[in-house]
CSV table of C-alpha atoms in Angstrom, one decimal:
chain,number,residue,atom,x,y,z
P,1,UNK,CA,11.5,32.8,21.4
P,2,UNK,CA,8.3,30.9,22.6
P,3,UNK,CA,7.4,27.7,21.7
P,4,UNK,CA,5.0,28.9,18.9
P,5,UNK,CA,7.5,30.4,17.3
P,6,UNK,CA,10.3,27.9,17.3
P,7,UNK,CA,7.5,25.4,16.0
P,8,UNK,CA,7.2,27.7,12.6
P,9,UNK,CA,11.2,28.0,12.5
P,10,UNK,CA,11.4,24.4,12.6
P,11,UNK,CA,8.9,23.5,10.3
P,12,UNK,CA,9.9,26.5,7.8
P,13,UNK,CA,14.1,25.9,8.0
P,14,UNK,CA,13.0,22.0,6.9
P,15,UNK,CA,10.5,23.7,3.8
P,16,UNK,CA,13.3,25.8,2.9
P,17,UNK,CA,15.9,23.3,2.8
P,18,UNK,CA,13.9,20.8,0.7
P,19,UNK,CA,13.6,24.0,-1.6
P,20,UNK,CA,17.0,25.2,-1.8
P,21,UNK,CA,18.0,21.2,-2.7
P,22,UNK,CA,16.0,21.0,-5.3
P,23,UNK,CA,17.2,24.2,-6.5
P,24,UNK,CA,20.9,23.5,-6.5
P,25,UNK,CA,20.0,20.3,-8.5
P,26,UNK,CA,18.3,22.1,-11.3
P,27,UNK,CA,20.5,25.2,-10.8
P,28,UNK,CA,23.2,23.6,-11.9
P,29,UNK,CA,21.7,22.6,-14.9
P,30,UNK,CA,22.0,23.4,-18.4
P,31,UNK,CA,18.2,23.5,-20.5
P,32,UNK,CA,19.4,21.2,-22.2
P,33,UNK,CA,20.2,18.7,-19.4
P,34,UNK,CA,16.7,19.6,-18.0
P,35,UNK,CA,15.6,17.0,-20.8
P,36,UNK,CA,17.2,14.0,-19.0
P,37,UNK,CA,15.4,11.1,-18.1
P,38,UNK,CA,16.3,10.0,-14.0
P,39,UNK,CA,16.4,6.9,-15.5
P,40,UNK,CA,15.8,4.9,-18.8
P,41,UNK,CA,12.8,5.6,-19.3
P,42,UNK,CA,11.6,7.3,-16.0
P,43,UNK,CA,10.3,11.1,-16.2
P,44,UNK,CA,12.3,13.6,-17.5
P,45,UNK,CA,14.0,16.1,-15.0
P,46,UNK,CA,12.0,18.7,-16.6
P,47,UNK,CA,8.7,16.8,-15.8
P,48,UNK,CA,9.9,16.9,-12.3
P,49,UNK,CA,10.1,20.4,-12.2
P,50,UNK,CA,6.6,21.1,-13.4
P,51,UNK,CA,4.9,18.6,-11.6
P,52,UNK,CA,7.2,20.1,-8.1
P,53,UNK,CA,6.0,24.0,-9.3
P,54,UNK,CA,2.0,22.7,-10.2
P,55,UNK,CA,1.6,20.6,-6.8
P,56,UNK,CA,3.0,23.3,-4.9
P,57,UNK,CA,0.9,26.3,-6.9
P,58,UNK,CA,-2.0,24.3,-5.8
P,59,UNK,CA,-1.1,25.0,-2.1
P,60,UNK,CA,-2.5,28.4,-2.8
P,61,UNK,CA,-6.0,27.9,-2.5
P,62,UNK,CA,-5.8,24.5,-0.5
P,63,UNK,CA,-4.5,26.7,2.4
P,64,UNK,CA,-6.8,29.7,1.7
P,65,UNK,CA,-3.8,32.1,0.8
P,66,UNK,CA,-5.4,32.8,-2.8
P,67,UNK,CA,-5.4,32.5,-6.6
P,68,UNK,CA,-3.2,30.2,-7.8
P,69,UNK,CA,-0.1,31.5,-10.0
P,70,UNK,CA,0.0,28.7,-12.7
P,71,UNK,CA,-3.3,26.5,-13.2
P,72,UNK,CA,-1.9,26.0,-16.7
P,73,UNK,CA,0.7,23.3,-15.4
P,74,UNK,CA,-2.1,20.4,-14.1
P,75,UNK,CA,-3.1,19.0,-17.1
P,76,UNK,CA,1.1,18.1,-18.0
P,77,UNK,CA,2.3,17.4,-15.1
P,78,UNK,CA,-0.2,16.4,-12.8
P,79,UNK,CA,-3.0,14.8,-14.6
P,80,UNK,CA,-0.9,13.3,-17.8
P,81,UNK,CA,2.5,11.3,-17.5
P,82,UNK,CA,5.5,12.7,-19.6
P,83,UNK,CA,6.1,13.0,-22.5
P,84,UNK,CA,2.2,13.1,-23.5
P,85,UNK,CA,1.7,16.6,-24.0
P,86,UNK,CA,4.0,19.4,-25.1
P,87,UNK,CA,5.5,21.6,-22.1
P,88,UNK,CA,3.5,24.5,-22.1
P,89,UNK,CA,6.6,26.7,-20.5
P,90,UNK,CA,9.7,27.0,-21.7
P,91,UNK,CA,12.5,26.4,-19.0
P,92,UNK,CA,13.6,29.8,-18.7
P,93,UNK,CA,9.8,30.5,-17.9
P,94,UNK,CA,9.2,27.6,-16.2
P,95,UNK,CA,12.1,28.0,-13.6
P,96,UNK,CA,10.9,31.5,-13.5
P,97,UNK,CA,7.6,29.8,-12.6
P,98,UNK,CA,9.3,27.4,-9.9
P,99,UNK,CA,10.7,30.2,-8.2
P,100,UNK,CA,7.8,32.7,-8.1
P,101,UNK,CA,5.2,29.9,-7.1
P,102,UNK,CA,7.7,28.7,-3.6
P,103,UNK,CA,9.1,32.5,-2.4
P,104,UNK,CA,5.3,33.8,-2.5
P,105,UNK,CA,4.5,30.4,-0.3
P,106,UNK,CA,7.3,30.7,1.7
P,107,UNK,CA,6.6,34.7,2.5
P,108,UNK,CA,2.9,33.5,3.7
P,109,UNK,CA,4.3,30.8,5.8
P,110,UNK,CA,6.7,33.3,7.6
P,111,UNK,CA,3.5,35.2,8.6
P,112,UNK,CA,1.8,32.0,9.8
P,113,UNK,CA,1.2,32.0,13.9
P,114,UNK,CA,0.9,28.6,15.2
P,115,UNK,CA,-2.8,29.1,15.0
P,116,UNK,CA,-2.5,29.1,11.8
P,117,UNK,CA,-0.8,26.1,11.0
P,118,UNK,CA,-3.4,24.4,12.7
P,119,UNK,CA,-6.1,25.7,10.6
P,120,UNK,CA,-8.0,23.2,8.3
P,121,UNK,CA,-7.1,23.5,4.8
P,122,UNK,CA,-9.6,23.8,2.7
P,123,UNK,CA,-9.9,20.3,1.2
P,124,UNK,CA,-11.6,19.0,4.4
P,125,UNK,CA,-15.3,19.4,5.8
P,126,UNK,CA,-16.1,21.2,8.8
P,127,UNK,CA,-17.3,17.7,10.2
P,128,UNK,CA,-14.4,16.0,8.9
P,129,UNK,CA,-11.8,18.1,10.7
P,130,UNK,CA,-13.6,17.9,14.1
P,131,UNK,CA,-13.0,14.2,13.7
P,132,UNK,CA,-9.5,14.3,12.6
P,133,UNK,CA,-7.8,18.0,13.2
P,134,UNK,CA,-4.1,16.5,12.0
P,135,UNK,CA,-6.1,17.3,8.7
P,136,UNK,CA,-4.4,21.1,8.9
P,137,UNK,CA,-2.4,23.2,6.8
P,138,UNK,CA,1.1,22.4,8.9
P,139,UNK,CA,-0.4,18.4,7.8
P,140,UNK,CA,0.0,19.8,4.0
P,141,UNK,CA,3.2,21.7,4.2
P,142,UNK,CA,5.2,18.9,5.7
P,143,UNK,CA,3.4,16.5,2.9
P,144,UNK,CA,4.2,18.3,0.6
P,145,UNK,CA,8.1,18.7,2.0
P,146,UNK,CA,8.3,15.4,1.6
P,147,UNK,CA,7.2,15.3,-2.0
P,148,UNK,CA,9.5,17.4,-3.0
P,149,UNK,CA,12.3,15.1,-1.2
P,150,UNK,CA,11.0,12.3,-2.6
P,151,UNK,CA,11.3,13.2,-6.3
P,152,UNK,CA,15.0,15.1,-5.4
P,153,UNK,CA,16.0,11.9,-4.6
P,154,UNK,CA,15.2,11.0,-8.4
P,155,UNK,CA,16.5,13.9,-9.7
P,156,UNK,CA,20.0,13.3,-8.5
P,157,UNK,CA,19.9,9.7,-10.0
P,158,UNK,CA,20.3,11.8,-13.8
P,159,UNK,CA,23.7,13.5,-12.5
I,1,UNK,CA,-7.2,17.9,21.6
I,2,UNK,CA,-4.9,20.7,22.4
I,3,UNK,CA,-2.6,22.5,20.1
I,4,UNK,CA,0.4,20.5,21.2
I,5,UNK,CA,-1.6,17.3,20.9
I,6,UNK,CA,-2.6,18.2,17.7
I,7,UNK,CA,1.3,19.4,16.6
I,8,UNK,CA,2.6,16.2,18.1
I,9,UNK,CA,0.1,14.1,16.1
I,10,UNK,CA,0.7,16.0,12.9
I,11,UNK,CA,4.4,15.2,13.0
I,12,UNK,CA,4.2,11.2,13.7
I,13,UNK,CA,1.2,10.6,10.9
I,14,UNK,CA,4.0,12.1,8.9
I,15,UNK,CA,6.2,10.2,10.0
I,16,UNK,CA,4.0,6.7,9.8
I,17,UNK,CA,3.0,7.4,6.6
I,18,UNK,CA,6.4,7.6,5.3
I,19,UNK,CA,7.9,4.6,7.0
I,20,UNK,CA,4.6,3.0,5.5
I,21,UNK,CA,5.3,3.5,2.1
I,22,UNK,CA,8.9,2.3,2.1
I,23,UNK,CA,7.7,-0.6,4.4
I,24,UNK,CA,5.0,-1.1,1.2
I,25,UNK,CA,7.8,-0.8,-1.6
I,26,UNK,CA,10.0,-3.3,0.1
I,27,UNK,CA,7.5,-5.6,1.7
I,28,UNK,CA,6.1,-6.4,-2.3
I,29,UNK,CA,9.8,-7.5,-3.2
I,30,UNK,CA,11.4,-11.0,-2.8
I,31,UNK,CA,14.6,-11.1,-1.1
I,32,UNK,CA,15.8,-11.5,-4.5
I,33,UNK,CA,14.2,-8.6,-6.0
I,34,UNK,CA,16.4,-6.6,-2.9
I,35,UNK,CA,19.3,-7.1,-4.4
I,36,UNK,CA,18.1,-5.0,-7.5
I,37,UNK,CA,19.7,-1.7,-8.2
I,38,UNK,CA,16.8,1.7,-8.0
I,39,UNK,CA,18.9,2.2,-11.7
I,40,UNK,CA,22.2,1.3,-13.4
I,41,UNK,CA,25.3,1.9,-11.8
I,42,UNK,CA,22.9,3.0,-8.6
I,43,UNK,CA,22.5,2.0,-5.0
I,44,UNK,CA,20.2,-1.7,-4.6
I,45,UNK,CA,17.3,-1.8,-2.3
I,46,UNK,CA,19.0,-3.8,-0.2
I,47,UNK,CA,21.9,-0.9,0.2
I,48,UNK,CA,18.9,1.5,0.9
I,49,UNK,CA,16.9,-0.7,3.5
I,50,UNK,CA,20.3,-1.0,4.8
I,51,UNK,CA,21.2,2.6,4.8
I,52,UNK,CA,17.8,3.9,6.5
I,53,UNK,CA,17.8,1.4,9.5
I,54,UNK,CA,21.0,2.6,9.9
I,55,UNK,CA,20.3,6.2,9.6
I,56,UNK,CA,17.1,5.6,12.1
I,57,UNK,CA,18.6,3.8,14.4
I,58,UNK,CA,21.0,6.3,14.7
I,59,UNK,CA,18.5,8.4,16.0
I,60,UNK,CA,18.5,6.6,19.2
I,61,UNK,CA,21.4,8.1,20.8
I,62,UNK,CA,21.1,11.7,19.0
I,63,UNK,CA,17.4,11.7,20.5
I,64,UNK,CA,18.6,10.6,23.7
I,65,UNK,CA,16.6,7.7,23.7
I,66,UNK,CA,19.2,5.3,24.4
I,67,UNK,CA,21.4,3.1,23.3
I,68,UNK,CA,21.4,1.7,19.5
I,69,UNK,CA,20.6,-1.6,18.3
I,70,UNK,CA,22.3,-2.1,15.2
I,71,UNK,CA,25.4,-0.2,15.6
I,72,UNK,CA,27.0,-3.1,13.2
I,73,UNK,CA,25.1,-1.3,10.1
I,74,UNK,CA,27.1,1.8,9.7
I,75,UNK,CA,30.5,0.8,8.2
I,76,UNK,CA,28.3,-0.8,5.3
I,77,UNK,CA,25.8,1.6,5.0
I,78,UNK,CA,26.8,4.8,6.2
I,79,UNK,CA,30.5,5.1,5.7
I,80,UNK,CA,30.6,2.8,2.9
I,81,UNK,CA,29.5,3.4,-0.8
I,82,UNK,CA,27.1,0.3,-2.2
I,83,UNK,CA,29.1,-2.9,-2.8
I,84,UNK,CA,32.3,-1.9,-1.1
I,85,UNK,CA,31.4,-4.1,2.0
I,86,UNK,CA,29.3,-7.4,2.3
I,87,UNK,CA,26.1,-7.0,3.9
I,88,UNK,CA,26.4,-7.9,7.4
I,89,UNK,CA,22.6,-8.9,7.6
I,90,UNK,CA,20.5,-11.5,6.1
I,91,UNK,CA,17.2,-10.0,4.0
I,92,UNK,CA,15.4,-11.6,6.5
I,93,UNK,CA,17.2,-9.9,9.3
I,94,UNK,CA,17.6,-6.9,7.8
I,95,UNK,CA,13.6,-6.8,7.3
I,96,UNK,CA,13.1,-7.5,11.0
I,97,UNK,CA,15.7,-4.9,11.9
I,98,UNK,CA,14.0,-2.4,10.1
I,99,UNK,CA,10.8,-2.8,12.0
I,100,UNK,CA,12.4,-3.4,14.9
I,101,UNK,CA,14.0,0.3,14.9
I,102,UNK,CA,11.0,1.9,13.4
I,103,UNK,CA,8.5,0.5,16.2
I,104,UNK,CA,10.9,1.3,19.1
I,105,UNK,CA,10.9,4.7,17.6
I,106,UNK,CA,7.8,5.8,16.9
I,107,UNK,CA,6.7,4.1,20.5
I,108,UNK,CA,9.1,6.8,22.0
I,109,UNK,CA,7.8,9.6,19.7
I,110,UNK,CA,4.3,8.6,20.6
I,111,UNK,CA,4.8,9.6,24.5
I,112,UNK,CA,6.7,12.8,23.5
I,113,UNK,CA,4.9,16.3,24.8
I,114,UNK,CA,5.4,19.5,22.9
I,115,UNK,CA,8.6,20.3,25.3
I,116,UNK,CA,9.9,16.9,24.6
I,117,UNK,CA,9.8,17.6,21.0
I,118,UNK,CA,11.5,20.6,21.3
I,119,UNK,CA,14.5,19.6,23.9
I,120,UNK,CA,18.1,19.6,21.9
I,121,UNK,CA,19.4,16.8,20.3
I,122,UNK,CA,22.1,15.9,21.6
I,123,UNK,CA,24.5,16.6,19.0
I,124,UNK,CA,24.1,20.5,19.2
I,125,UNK,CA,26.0,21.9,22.2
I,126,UNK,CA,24.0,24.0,24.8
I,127,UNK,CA,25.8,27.2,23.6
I,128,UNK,CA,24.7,26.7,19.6
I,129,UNK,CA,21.2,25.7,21.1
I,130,UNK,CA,20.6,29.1,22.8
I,131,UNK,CA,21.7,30.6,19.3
I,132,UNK,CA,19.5,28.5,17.7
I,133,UNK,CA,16.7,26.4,18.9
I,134,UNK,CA,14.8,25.4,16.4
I,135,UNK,CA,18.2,22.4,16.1
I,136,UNK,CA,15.8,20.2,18.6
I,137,UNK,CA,14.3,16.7,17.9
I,138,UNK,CA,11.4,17.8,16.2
I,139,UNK,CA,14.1,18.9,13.6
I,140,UNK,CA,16.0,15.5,13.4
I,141,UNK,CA,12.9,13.9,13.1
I,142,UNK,CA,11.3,16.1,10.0
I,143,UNK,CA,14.7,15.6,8.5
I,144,UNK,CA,14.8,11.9,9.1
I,145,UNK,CA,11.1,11.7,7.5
I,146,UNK,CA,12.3,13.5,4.6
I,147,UNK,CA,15.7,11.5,3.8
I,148,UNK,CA,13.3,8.2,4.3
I,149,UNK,CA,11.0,10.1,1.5
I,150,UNK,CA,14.1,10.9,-0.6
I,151,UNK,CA,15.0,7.3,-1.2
I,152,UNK,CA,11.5,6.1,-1.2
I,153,UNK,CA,11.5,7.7,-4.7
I,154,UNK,CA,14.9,6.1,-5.7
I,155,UNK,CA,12.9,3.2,-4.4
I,156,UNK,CA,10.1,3.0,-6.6
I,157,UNK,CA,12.1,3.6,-10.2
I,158,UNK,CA,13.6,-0.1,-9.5
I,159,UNK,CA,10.5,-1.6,-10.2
């Protein structure tokens, strides 16, 4: 393996794990139990999942790999807190959603050379990224990684 | 900048900016206010301060970067559940211990080159290393940025 590649594994085994975390938390869920606040009066765990699936669909065009899968999440679960509009999936569909949105990002990230982790992503100017090139797609994925970590660690709190 | 210069930087602004925003959460707290549980029947912030300098400084030995400097943290917030033990620290020391790890850390991180990055850790043997190398420090440090992320967002519900 050269270096290239064992950058990618490292970067993608720490992706996936954050995932598959996630996933065993939810997984083991009833729909029901999806409803559960983390805390008195902290988002629900379903909230959490839509906001994880919409901030993640967004990587799609933020890293030039396309049209995004589920533009119809924002306005719940990004722009609004809970609880102020209806959920526009139902959980079947919207851990249908989850899953879809993070096995086609992880399938373009397997393709990914270490050039292309170091590409800008597509939030940043030309000019911009000369001055500050940590401003690259690898820069998003392990943001985002962490994102995900960070509101797992909420999720478990409603166990 | 060359690529590695560019991978190496990626990593520690993730790093930084995570350590940051836990230093941010804490920092706005009284010593008081550490003693707060993140939600009923959960860990304080005092527990988790206490259980990510631990963790971190941890890091010293497994990175081969030397010797620890708070060894005396573990049985209280590593082995231990919340409340079993007293806390062995002051707030205030506890706060400068934190920093103290951190800053040692990230000075080391900041002279790493790409093969430093990707050298085992020292708790992998040589023979599981050649099977897999992508268990190197880049690894433990990702997964050390995303733990600190985790409980950052246990953090933040206490307040």
């Amino acid at each position: 393996m050269t270096n290239d590649e064992i950058l990618s594994l490292t970067v993608l085994t720490s992706w996936k794990l954050i995932i598959s975390r996630f996933d065993k938390i939810v997984g083991g869920l009833t729909d029901e139990q999806l409803q559960q606040q983390v805390a008195p009066g902290k988002n629900r765990l379903f909230y959490l999942l839509g906001h994880l699936t919409a901030t993640h669909d967004r990587m799609f065009p933020l890293l030039g790999l396309g049209d995004r899968l589920h533009p119809e999440l924002d306005d719940t679960y990004i722009t609004n807190p809970d609880k102020l509009l209806g959920d526009p999936l139902s959980a079947t569909e919207l851990r249908r959603a989850w899953a879809e949105v993070n096995n086609k990002l992880t399938a373009a990230f397997e393709r990914f050379t270490l050039e292309d982790w170091l590409q800008k992503h597509t939030a940043v100017s030309d000019e911009d990224f000369a001055k500050d090139p940590a401003r690259n797609r690898l820069a998003i994925v392990i943001n985002r990684t962490n994102h995900a970590s960070y509101h797992s660690g909420q999720a478990v709190l409603a166990k």
